[in-house]
Coordinates of C-alpha atoms and ligand atoms in Angstrom, one line a residue:
Chain P
M1 CA -20.1 34.7 27.5
L2 CA -18.6 32.3 30.0
R3 CA -17.9 29.9 27.2
S4 CA -15.9 32.4 25.2
W5 CA -13.9 33.4 28.2
A6 CA -13.1 29.7 28.9
R7 CA -12.0 29.3 25.3
A8 CA -9.9 32.5 25.6
L9 CA -8.2 31.0 28.7
R10 CA -7.5 27.8 26.9
Q11 CA -5.9 29.7 24.0
A12 CA -3.9 31.9 26.3
V13 CA -2.5 28.9 28.2
Q14 CA -1.7 27.3 24.8
S15 CA 0.0 30.4 23.4
I16 CA 2.1 30.8 26.6
T17 CA 3.2 27.2 26.7
R18 CA 3.7 27.1 23.0
S19 CA 6.3 29.9 23.0
G20 CA 8.0 28.4 26.1
L21 CA 11.3 30.1 26.3
M22 CA 9.9 33.4 25.1
S23 CA 7.3 33.3 27.8
L24 CA 9.8 32.4 30.4
A25 CA 11.9 35.3 29.5
S26 CA 9.0 37.8 29.6
L27 CA 7.8 36.2 32.8
A28 CA 11.2 36.9 34.3
T29 CA 11.1 40.5 33.1
V30 CA 7.7 41.1 34.5
S31 CA 8.7 39.5 37.8
V32 CA 11.7 41.8 38.0
S33 CA 9.8 44.9 37.4
L34 CA 7.1 43.9 39.8
L35 CA 9.8 42.9 42.3
V36 CA 11.3 46.4 42.1
L37 CA 7.8 47.8 42.5
A38 CA 7.2 45.7 45.5
V39 CA 10.5 46.6 47.1
V40 CA 9.7 50.3 46.6
A41 CA 6.3 49.7 48.0
C42 CA 7.7 48.0 51.1
L43 CA 10.1 50.9 51.5
A44 CA 7.3 53.4 51.0
V45 CA 5.1 51.6 53.6
N46 CA 7.9 51.7 56.1
L47 CA 8.8 55.3 55.4
N48 CA 5.2 56.1 55.8
L49 CA 5.2 54.2 59.1
M50 CA 8.2 56.2 60.3
A51 CA 6.6 59.4 59.2
Q52 CA 3.4 58.4 61.1
E53 CA 5.5 57.6 64.2
L54 CA 7.1 61.0 64.0
E55 CA 3.9 62.8 63.4
S56 CA 2.1 61.0 66.2
Q57 CA 4.6 62.5 68.6
L58 CA 3.3 66.0 67.8
E59 CA 1.1 67.3 70.5
I60 CA 0.0 70.6 71.9
R61 CA 0.5 72.0 75.4
A62 CA -1.8 74.8 76.4
F63 CA -0.9 76.7 79.5
L64 CA -3.7 78.3 81.4
R65 CA -3.9 81.7 83.0
D66 CA -3.7 81.9 86.8
G67 CA -6.9 82.1 88.6
V68 CA -9.2 80.5 86.1
D69 CA -12.1 79.1 88.1
P70 CA -12.9 75.4 87.8
A71 CA -16.1 75.9 85.9
A72 CA -14.2 77.9 83.2
Q73 CA -11.6 75.2 83.1
Q74 CA -14.1 72.5 82.6
A75 CA -15.8 74.6 79.8
L76 CA -12.5 75.1 78.1
I77 CA -11.7 71.4 78.2
E78 CA -15.0 70.6 76.5
Q79 CA -14.6 73.3 73.9
V80 CA -11.1 72.1 73.0
Q81 CA -12.3 68.5 72.9
A82 CA -14.9 69.6 70.4
L83 CA -12.4 71.1 68.0
E84 CA -11.8 69.3 64.7
G85 CA -8.6 67.2 64.7
V86 CA -8.4 66.8 68.4
R87 CA -8.2 63.2 69.8
S88 CA -8.0 63.7 73.5
V89 CA -7.5 66.4 76.1
T90 CA -5.9 65.8 79.5
F91 CA -5.9 68.3 82.3
I92 CA -2.7 68.6 84.1
S93 CA -2.8 70.6 87.3
K94 CA 0.1 72.6 88.6
E95 CA 0.8 69.8 91.2
E96 CA 0.8 67.0 88.6
G97 CA 2.9 69.2 86.3
L98 CA 5.5 69.5 89.1
E99 CA 5.4 65.8 89.8
I100 CA 6.0 65.1 86.1
M101 CA 8.9 67.5 86.1
R102 CA 10.4 65.9 89.2
E103 CA 10.3 62.5 87.5
R104 CA 11.8 63.8 84.3
L105 CA 14.7 65.5 86.2
G106 CA 15.5 62.3 88.1
E107 CA 18.8 62.7 89.9
Q108 CA 18.7 66.5 89.4
R109 CA 15.4 67.0 91.1
W110 CA 17.2 68.9 93.9
I111 CA 16.9 71.9 91.5
L112 CA 13.2 72.1 92.5
E113 CA 14.0 71.9 96.3
G114 CA 14.6 75.6 96.6
L115 CA 11.2 76.6 95.3
E116 CA 8.9 78.2 97.8
E117 CA 5.8 77.8 95.7
N118 CA 4.9 75.9 92.5
P119 CA 5.9 78.1 89.6
L120 CA 4.0 75.9 87.0
P121 CA 0.7 76.9 85.6
D122 CA -2.2 74.5 85.0
S123 CA -2.1 73.1 81.5
L124 CA -3.9 71.0 78.9
Q125 CA -2.1 68.2 77.1
I126 CA -3.8 67.9 73.7
E127 CA -3.3 64.9 71.5
L128 CA -4.2 65.1 67.9
A129 CA -6.3 62.9 65.7
D130 CA -4.8 64.5 62.6
P131 CA -1.2 65.7 63.1
H132 CA -1.4 67.8 60.0
Q133 CA -3.8 70.1 61.7
V134 CA -1.4 70.9 64.5
V135 CA -0.9 74.5 63.6
A136 CA -4.6 75.2 63.0
V137 CA -5.6 73.6 66.3
A138 CA -2.9 75.4 68.2
E139 CA -4.1 78.7 66.9
K140 CA -7.7 78.0 67.8
V141 CA -6.6 77.0 71.3
A142 CA -4.5 80.0 71.8
A143 CA -7.5 82.2 71.0
F144 CA -9.4 81.0 74.1
P145 CA -9.3 83.7 76.9
Q146 CA -8.4 81.1 79.5
V147 CA -5.2 80.2 77.7
E148 CA -2.0 82.0 78.4
K149 CA 0.1 80.4 75.6
V150 CA 0.5 77.3 73.6
R151 CA 3.5 75.2 72.7
Y152 CA 3.7 72.6 70.0
G153 CA 7.3 72.7 68.9
Q154 CA 6.7 75.7 66.6
G155 CA 9.0 75.6 63.6
I156 CA 10.0 72.0 64.1
A157 CA 6.5 70.7 63.6
E158 CA 6.1 72.5 60.3
R159 CA 9.4 71.2 59.1
L160 CA 8.6 67.7 60.2
L161 CA 5.3 67.7 58.3
A162 CA 7.0 69.0 55.2
V163 CA 9.5 66.2 55.3
T164 CA 6.9 63.5 55.8
R165 CA 4.9 64.9 53.0
A166 CA 7.9 64.8 50.7
I167 CA 8.6 61.2 51.7
R168 CA 5.0 60.2 50.8
I169 CA 5.0 62.0 47.5
A170 CA 8.4 60.5 46.5
G171 CA 7.2 57.0 47.4
L172 CA 4.0 57.4 45.5
G173 CA 5.8 58.8 42.5
M174 CA 8.2 55.9 42.3
V175 CA 5.4 53.4 42.6
L176 CA 3.5 55.1 39.8
L177 CA 6.6 55.2 37.6
L178 CA 7.3 51.6 38.1
M179 CA 3.7 50.7 37.3
V180 CA 4.0 52.4 34.0
A181 CA 7.3 50.6 33.3
T182 CA 5.7 47.3 34.1
V183 CA 2.8 48.0 31.8
F184 CA 5.2 48.7 28.9
T185 CA 7.2 45.5 29.7
L186 CA 4.0 43.5 29.5
A187 CA 2.7 45.4 26.5
N188 CA 6.0 44.7 24.6
T189 CA 5.9 41.0 25.5
I190 CA 2.4 40.7 24.2
R191 CA 3.1 42.8 21.2
L192 CA 5.5 40.1 20.1
A193 CA 2.8 37.5 20.4
V194 CA 0.4 39.8 18.5
E195 CA 3.0 40.5 15.8
A196 CA 3.5 36.8 15.3
R197 CA -0.3 36.4 14.7
R198 CA -1.1 39.6 12.9
R199 CA -2.1 37.7 9.7
E200 CA -4.4 35.6 11.7
I201 CA -5.9 38.6 13.4
A202 CA -6.6 40.2 10.0
I203 CA -8.3 37.0 8.8
M204 CA -10.4 36.8 12.0
K205 CA -11.6 40.3 11.4
L206 CA -12.5 39.5 7.8
V207 CA -14.5 36.4 8.8
G208 CA -16.5 38.5 11.2
A209 CA -14.8 38.3 14.6
T210 CA -15.5 41.2 17.0
D211 CA -12.6 43.1 18.5
W212 CA -13.4 41.4 21.8
F213 CA -13.2 37.9 20.3
I214 CA -9.7 38.7 19.2
R215 CA -8.7 40.6 22.2
R216 CA -9.8 38.1 24.8
P217 CA -7.0 35.5 24.5
F218 CA -4.4 38.2 24.5
V219 CA -5.9 39.9 27.4
M220 CA -6.1 36.6 29.2
A221 CA -2.5 35.9 28.4
G222 CA -1.6 39.3 29.7
I223 CA -3.5 38.7 32.9
L224 CA -1.8 35.3 33.3
L225 CA 1.7 36.6 32.7
G226 CA 1.1 39.6 35.0
T227 CA -0.3 37.4 37.8
M228 CA 2.4 34.8 37.5
G229 CA 5.1 37.5 37.5
A230 CA 3.4 39.0 40.6
A231 CA 3.4 35.7 42.4
V232 CA 7.1 35.2 41.8
A233 CA 7.8 38.8 42.9
A234 CA 5.6 38.5 46.0
G235 CA 7.4 35.3 47.0
L236 CA 10.8 36.8 46.6
V237 CA 9.8 40.0 48.5
Y238 CA 8.3 38.0 51.3
M239 CA 11.5 36.0 51.8
G240 CA 13.7 39.0 51.5
Y241 CA 11.6 41.2 53.7
R242 CA 11.3 38.5 56.5
Y243 CA 15.1 38.2 56.5
L244 CA 15.5 42.0 56.6
V245 CA 13.0 42.4 59.5
R246 CA 14.7 39.8 61.5
F247 CA 18.0 41.7 61.0
L248 CA 16.5 45.0 61.9
V249 CA 14.6 43.8 65.0
T250 CA 17.8 42.3 66.5
N251 CA 20.2 45.1 65.4
L252 CA 18.1 48.3 65.3
P253 CA 15.2 47.6 67.6
F254 CA 14.2 51.2 67.8
V255 CA 13.3 51.5 64.1
P256 CA 9.7 50.9 63.6
V257 CA 9.0 48.3 60.9
A258 CA 5.9 46.7 59.6
S259 CA 5.8 43.0 60.5
P260 CA 6.1 40.6 57.4
A261 CA 2.8 39.0 57.9
E262 CA 1.0 42.3 58.3
L263 CA 2.7 43.7 55.3
M264 CA 2.5 40.7 53.0
Q265 CA -1.2 40.1 53.2
P266 CA -2.2 43.4 51.5
L267 CA 1.1 43.6 49.5
G268 CA 0.7 40.0 48.2
S269 CA -2.9 40.3 47.2
G270 CA -2.3 43.9 46.0
L271 CA 0.6 42.7 43.8
L272 CA -1.4 39.9 42.3
A273 CA -4.3 42.2 41.5
L274 CA -1.9 44.8 40.1
G275 CA -0.1 42.2 38.0
A276 CA -3.4 41.1 36.5
L277 CA -4.5 44.7 35.9
L278 CA -1.2 45.8 34.4
G279 CA -1.2 42.7 32.2
M280 CA -4.7 43.5 31.0
I281 CA -3.8 47.1 30.2
G282 CA -0.6 46.0 28.6
S283 CA -2.3 43.6 26.2
W284 CA -4.9 46.2 25.5
I285 CA -2.3 48.7 24.5
S286 CA -0.4 46.3 22.3
L287 CA -3.5 45.1 20.4
R288 CA -5.0 48.5 19.6
R289 CA -3.1 49.0 16.4
Y290 CA -3.7 45.5 15.0
L291 CA -7.5 45.7 15.3
Q292 CA -7.9 48.4 12.7
V293 CA -8.9 46.2 9.7
Chain C
M1 CA -29.0 42.6 -2.7
V2 CA -26.0 44.4 -3.9
R3 CA -26.0 47.9 -5.5
F4 CA -23.1 50.0 -6.6
V5 CA -23.9 53.6 -7.2
N6 CA -21.2 55.5 -9.2
V7 CA -18.5 53.8 -7.3
T8 CA -14.8 54.8 -7.7
K9 CA -12.0 53.3 -5.8
I10 CA -8.5 54.7 -5.7
Y11 CA -6.2 52.8 -3.3
P12 CA -4.1 55.1 -1.0
G13 CA -0.9 56.1 -2.8
Q14 CA -2.3 55.3 -6.3
T15 CA -3.3 58.0 -8.8
K16 CA -5.1 55.7 -11.3
P17 CA -8.5 54.5 -10.0
S18 CA -8.8 50.7 -9.7
L19 CA -12.6 51.0 -10.2
H20 CA -14.2 54.0 -11.9
G21 CA -17.9 55.0 -12.2
I22 CA -19.3 51.5 -11.4
N23 CA -23.1 51.2 -11.4
L24 CA -24.3 47.7 -10.8
E25 CA -27.3 46.0 -9.3
I26 CA -27.5 42.4 -8.3
D27 CA -30.8 41.0 -7.1
R28 CA -31.5 38.5 -4.4
G29 CA -31.0 35.0 -5.7
E30 CA -28.9 35.9 -8.7
F31 CA -25.8 34.1 -9.8
V32 CA -23.3 36.5 -11.4
F33 CA -19.9 36.0 -12.9
I34 CA -17.4 38.9 -12.8
V35 CA -14.9 38.5 -15.6
G36 CA -12.0 40.5 -17.0
P37 CA -8.3 40.5 -17.5
S38 CA -5.8 40.5 -14.6
G39 CA -5.8 43.9 -12.9
A40 CA -9.2 44.8 -14.2
G41 CA -10.6 45.3 -10.7
K42 CA -12.5 42.1 -9.9
S43 CA -11.0 41.6 -6.5
T44 CA -11.4 45.3 -5.7
L45 CA -15.1 45.0 -6.5
T46 CA -15.5 42.1 -4.1
R47 CA -13.5 43.8 -1.4
L48 CA -15.9 46.7 -1.5
I49 CA -18.8 44.3 -1.0
Y50 CA -17.5 42.7 2.2
R51 CA -16.1 46.0 3.3
E52 CA -12.4 45.2 3.4
E53 CA -12.1 48.4 1.4
L54 CA -14.3 51.5 1.4
P55 CA -15.3 53.3 -1.8
T56 CA -13.4 56.5 -2.5
S57 CA -16.6 58.0 -3.9
G58 CA -20.1 56.7 -4.6
Q59 CA -22.0 54.2 -2.5
V60 CA -22.0 50.4 -2.0
W61 CA -25.3 49.0 -0.7
V62 CA -25.4 45.4 0.6
G63 CA -28.7 44.0 1.8
G64 CA -30.1 47.5 2.2
I65 CA -27.0 48.7 4.2
N66 CA -24.7 51.4 3.0
V67 CA -21.4 49.8 4.0
A68 CA -19.6 53.1 4.4
K69 CA -22.1 54.1 7.1
L70 CA -21.6 51.0 9.2
K71 CA -20.2 51.7 12.6
R72 CA -16.9 50.0 13.5
S73 CA -18.6 47.9 16.1
Q74 CA -21.3 46.7 13.5
V75 CA -18.8 45.6 10.9
P76 CA -18.3 42.1 12.3
Y77 CA -22.0 41.4 12.5
F78 CA -22.3 42.6 8.9
R79 CA -19.5 40.4 7.7
R80 CA -21.2 37.4 9.4
T81 CA -24.1 37.6 7.0
L82 CA -21.7 37.0 4.1
G83 CA -19.6 34.1 2.9
V84 CA -16.4 35.0 1.3
V85 CA -13.9 32.9 -0.7
F86 CA -10.7 35.0 -0.8
Q87 CA -8.4 34.9 -3.8
D88 CA -5.5 34.0 -1.5
F89 CA -7.8 31.7 0.7
K90 CA -6.8 33.3 3.9
L91 CA -6.6 30.1 5.9
L92 CA -4.9 29.9 9.3
P93 CA -1.8 27.8 8.3
D94 CA -1.1 26.1 11.6
R95 CA -4.7 25.1 12.3
T96 CA -6.3 21.9 11.0
V97 CA -8.9 21.8 8.2
F98 CA -11.6 21.3 10.7
E99 CA -10.5 24.2 12.9
N100 CA -10.3 26.5 9.9
V101 CA -13.9 25.9 9.0
A102 CA -15.1 25.8 12.6
F103 CA -13.5 29.1 13.0
A104 CA -16.1 30.9 11.0
L105 CA -18.7 29.6 13.5
E106 CA -16.6 30.1 16.6
V107 CA -16.4 33.9 15.9
T108 CA -20.2 33.9 16.1
D109 CA -20.1 32.1 19.5
A110 CA -21.8 29.1 18.1
S111 CA -22.2 26.1 20.4
R112 CA -19.9 23.1 20.2
R113 CA -22.8 21.0 19.1
E114 CA -23.6 23.2 16.2
I115 CA -20.0 23.3 15.2
L116 CA -19.8 19.5 15.2
R117 CA -23.0 19.3 13.1
R118 CA -22.2 21.9 10.5
V119 CA -18.4 21.6 9.9
P120 CA -18.4 18.0 8.8
A121 CA -21.3 18.6 6.5
A122 CA -19.5 21.6 4.8
L123 CA -16.3 19.5 4.5
E124 CA -18.3 16.7 3.0
L125 CA -19.7 19.0 0.3
V126 CA -16.2 20.0 -0.9
G127 CA -14.8 16.5 -0.5
M128 CA -12.4 17.3 2.3
R129 CA -13.8 15.3 5.1
E130 CA -11.1 12.7 5.2
K131 CA -8.5 15.5 5.6
A132 CA -10.3 17.2 8.5
N133 CA -7.4 16.7 10.9
Q134 CA -4.6 17.8 8.5
R135 CA -3.0 21.2 9.1
A136 CA -3.8 23.8 6.4
V137 CA 0.0 24.2 5.5
E138 CA 0.1 20.6 4.6
L139 CA -2.5 20.9 1.9
S140 CA -2.1 21.4 -1.9
G141 CA -3.4 24.7 -3.4
G142 CA -6.5 23.1 -4.6
E143 CA -7.2 21.5 -1.3
Q144 CA -6.8 24.8 0.4
Q145 CA -9.2 26.4 -2.0
R146 CA -11.8 23.8 -1.2
V147 CA -11.4 24.4 2.5
A148 CA -11.8 28.1 1.8
V149 CA -15.1 27.3 0.1
A150 CA -16.2 25.2 3.0
R151 CA -15.5 28.0 5.4
A152 CA -17.5 30.4 3.3
I153 CA -20.6 28.3 3.1
V154 CA -20.6 26.8 6.6
R155 CA -22.7 29.7 8.0
N156 CA -25.4 29.5 5.3
P157 CA -24.8 33.1 4.1
A158 CA -27.4 35.0 2.3
L159 CA -24.7 36.3 0.0
L160 CA -21.7 34.3 -1.2
I161 CA -18.7 36.1 -2.8
A162 CA -16.1 34.0 -4.4
D163 CA -12.9 35.5 -5.8
E164 CA -11.3 32.9 -8.2
P165 CA -12.7 29.9 -6.3
T166 CA -11.5 27.4 -8.9
G167 CA -8.2 29.0 -9.9
N168 CA -6.0 26.3 -8.6
L169 CA -8.2 23.3 -9.4
D170 CA -8.1 20.6 -12.1
P171 CA -11.2 20.6 -14.3
E172 CA -12.9 17.9 -12.3
N173 CA -12.5 19.6 -8.9
A174 CA -13.3 23.0 -10.5
W175 CA -16.5 21.7 -11.7
Q176 CA -17.3 20.2 -8.4
I177 CA -16.8 23.5 -6.6
M178 CA -18.9 25.3 -9.3
R179 CA -21.6 22.7 -8.8
I180 CA -21.6 23.5 -5.0
L181 CA -21.9 27.2 -5.7
L182 CA -24.8 26.5 -8.1
N183 CA -26.4 24.3 -5.5
I184 CA -26.2 27.0 -2.9
N185 CA -27.6 29.4 -5.4
Q186 CA -30.5 27.1 -6.0
M187 CA -31.3 27.1 -2.3
G188 CA -31.6 30.9 -2.4
T189 CA -28.2 32.3 -1.7
T190 CA -27.0 35.2 -4.0
V191 CA -23.7 34.2 -5.5
I192 CA -21.0 36.4 -7.0
V193 CA -18.1 34.7 -8.6
A194 CA -15.0 36.5 -9.9
T195 CA -13.2 34.2 -12.3
H196 CA -11.0 33.5 -15.3
A197 CA -12.6 30.1 -15.9
R198 CA -13.7 30.6 -19.5
E199 CA -15.1 27.1 -20.1
M200 CA -17.4 27.2 -17.1
V201 CA -18.6 30.7 -17.8
D202 CA -19.3 29.8 -21.4
A203 CA -21.0 26.6 -20.4
L204 CA -23.3 27.9 -17.7
R205 CA -24.7 30.9 -19.5
K206 CA -25.3 32.9 -16.3
R207 CA -25.2 36.7 -16.0
V208 CA -21.7 38.0 -16.9
V209 CA -20.3 41.4 -15.8
A210 CA -17.1 42.1 -17.7
L211 CA -14.6 44.6 -16.2
E212 CA -11.7 46.3 -18.1
N213 CA -9.5 48.9 -16.6
G214 CA -11.8 49.4 -13.7
T215 CA -15.0 50.0 -15.7
I216 CA -17.9 47.7 -16.6
V217 CA -17.7 47.1 -20.4
R218 CA -20.4 44.5 -20.6
D219 CA -23.3 43.2 -18.5
E220 CA -25.3 40.4 -20.1
E221 CA -27.9 37.9 -18.9
R222 CA -26.9 34.5 -20.1
G223 CA -23.5 35.9 -21.1
V224 CA -20.2 34.3 -22.2
Y225 CA -16.6 34.9 -21.1
G226 CA -15.9 36.8 -24.3
Y227 CA -12.1 37.2 -24.3
A228 CA -9.7 35.6 -26.6
Ligands
ATP1 N1 -4.1 46.9 -1.9 C1 -3.9 47.6 -3.1 N2 -3.1 48.7 -3.1 C2 -2.9 49.4 -4.2 N3 -3.3 49.0 -5.4 C3 -4.0 47.9 -5.5 C4 -4.3 47.1 -4.3 N4 -5.1 46.0 -4.7 C5 -5.2 46.1 -6.1 N5 -4.6 47.2 -6.5 C6 -4.5 47.7 -7.9 O1 -5.9 47.8 -8.4 C7 -6.0 47.3 -9.7 C8 -7.1 46.2 -9.7 O2 -6.6 45.1 -8.9 P1 -7.5 43.8 -8.6 O3 -6.8 43.0 -7.6 O4 -8.9 44.3 -8.2 O5 -7.6 43.1 -10.0 P2 -8.2 41.7 -10.4 O6 -9.1 42.0 -11.5 O7 -8.7 41.0 -9.2 O8 -6.9 41.0 -10.9 P3 -6.6 39.4 -10.9 O9 -7.4 38.7 -12.0 O10 -5.1 39.3 -11.2 O11 -6.9 38.9 -9.6 C9 -4.7 46.8 -10.1 O12 -4.1 47.7 -10.9 C10 -3.9 46.6 -8.8 O13 -2.5 46.9 -9.0
MG2 MG1 -8.2 39.4 -8.2

């Protein structure tokens, strides 16, 4: 088994080097399609990051009725904490609420001077583990008798979630589309090599070669081409992305970006694995027709 | 070893059968000539044996196996039990003589050692050992034919099928190949030879099956070529 794969590898390297210029051309094509794929993936990762950032700002404020006794308050906090999708619950007393408001008003805090008593209710600040459950959690919280009303940016939250979902679907769709395109590029390249050797393949079959014996060198060549193309693409993306991040960090510091090192580790290895996989699928597709002897 | 039961073969797109109502039984260890004019169906008959083609109707049995019933994945293993000399040789043109013969062993995942032991022996038998490193395209027709024979015998098959194995050879080389086939037959291999080589058929007095227009017109033990 190992011996036959080693032989296949040798033959694959041979066939790639033998058709030098052709291989170079197809390598370039594969690199380009994987490059586009990687760029889209980078974009998708960062859009996702942005979406996450926006989503993470979603939180629920629950305002409590006046005169809820401390025991009932404590019970409510525990019950809310236990709800699915809740990360943390912070109790904010009327006094703390007023303090926060003062701070927020800054220069204009004189507005509050005229108040005879604190008009703010006690409240709970609820952070979410899963922003998508904001509406469901808010409804459950509102149903507790201790709660007067909840606020979570009704309307805005739903729209925000719809937008982030659309962003994710679009990113995923593009990535899938490009993957299919890359498979066909690879399949076409390998089909040329197969075409050039179709007589040989027919002879191999007549002499008693199994499909796998014939397939192996081509699959190997596909994997090699895919991986090499991926390496080139990953290198280019890394350089480009590093440059872009440096630009963004200095010029648009408030935009969240994934750091190059952080992104390239999964992207680089993912790209290599993907290149290999797509090469394998591509050669598989291009061989199918020629094995029917 | 080989049994044809009412076999008819019509190639796709043809209306006239290339073989029609063939009943034939060849026992283990036999040596059989298939003769007949060009287009009689000799090659078609051999193709049915090694399952390059399937019968349109009837059955072909080889070594107790109904070839039409073989699963796709079993076909390679079936073919490995046979040695075939193709009428058009079917060598890999840009590979050397050695590689072409070694190839029949490589597909069976034979070890390097076994390849190095058996290939030179087979080449020696057909007198091609000196040209082992020459590429197949650089050989004459007769030399290619001898390489094709070496490839067919290198696996020690139980059944050897040779389609015109001497067609491109001068009498001396033709006789040498024929002697090799007889030798292999002596050692127990069943041999089927489709041929136009009148002198050899007449001289050897082996079983002769004569085809004409896709049917068997004659089947004689110790027969002769029998065409003018
Ligand atoms: N692949 C094919 N497709 C269609 N028809 C074929 C095919 N191969 C052979 N035939 C036809 O079948 C008939 C028998 O051909 P076959 O090659 O078996 O004859 P043969 O006896 O081997 O002839 P030769 O002595 O010239 O080699 C011929 O009429 C030929 O035209
Ligand atoms: Mg013929």
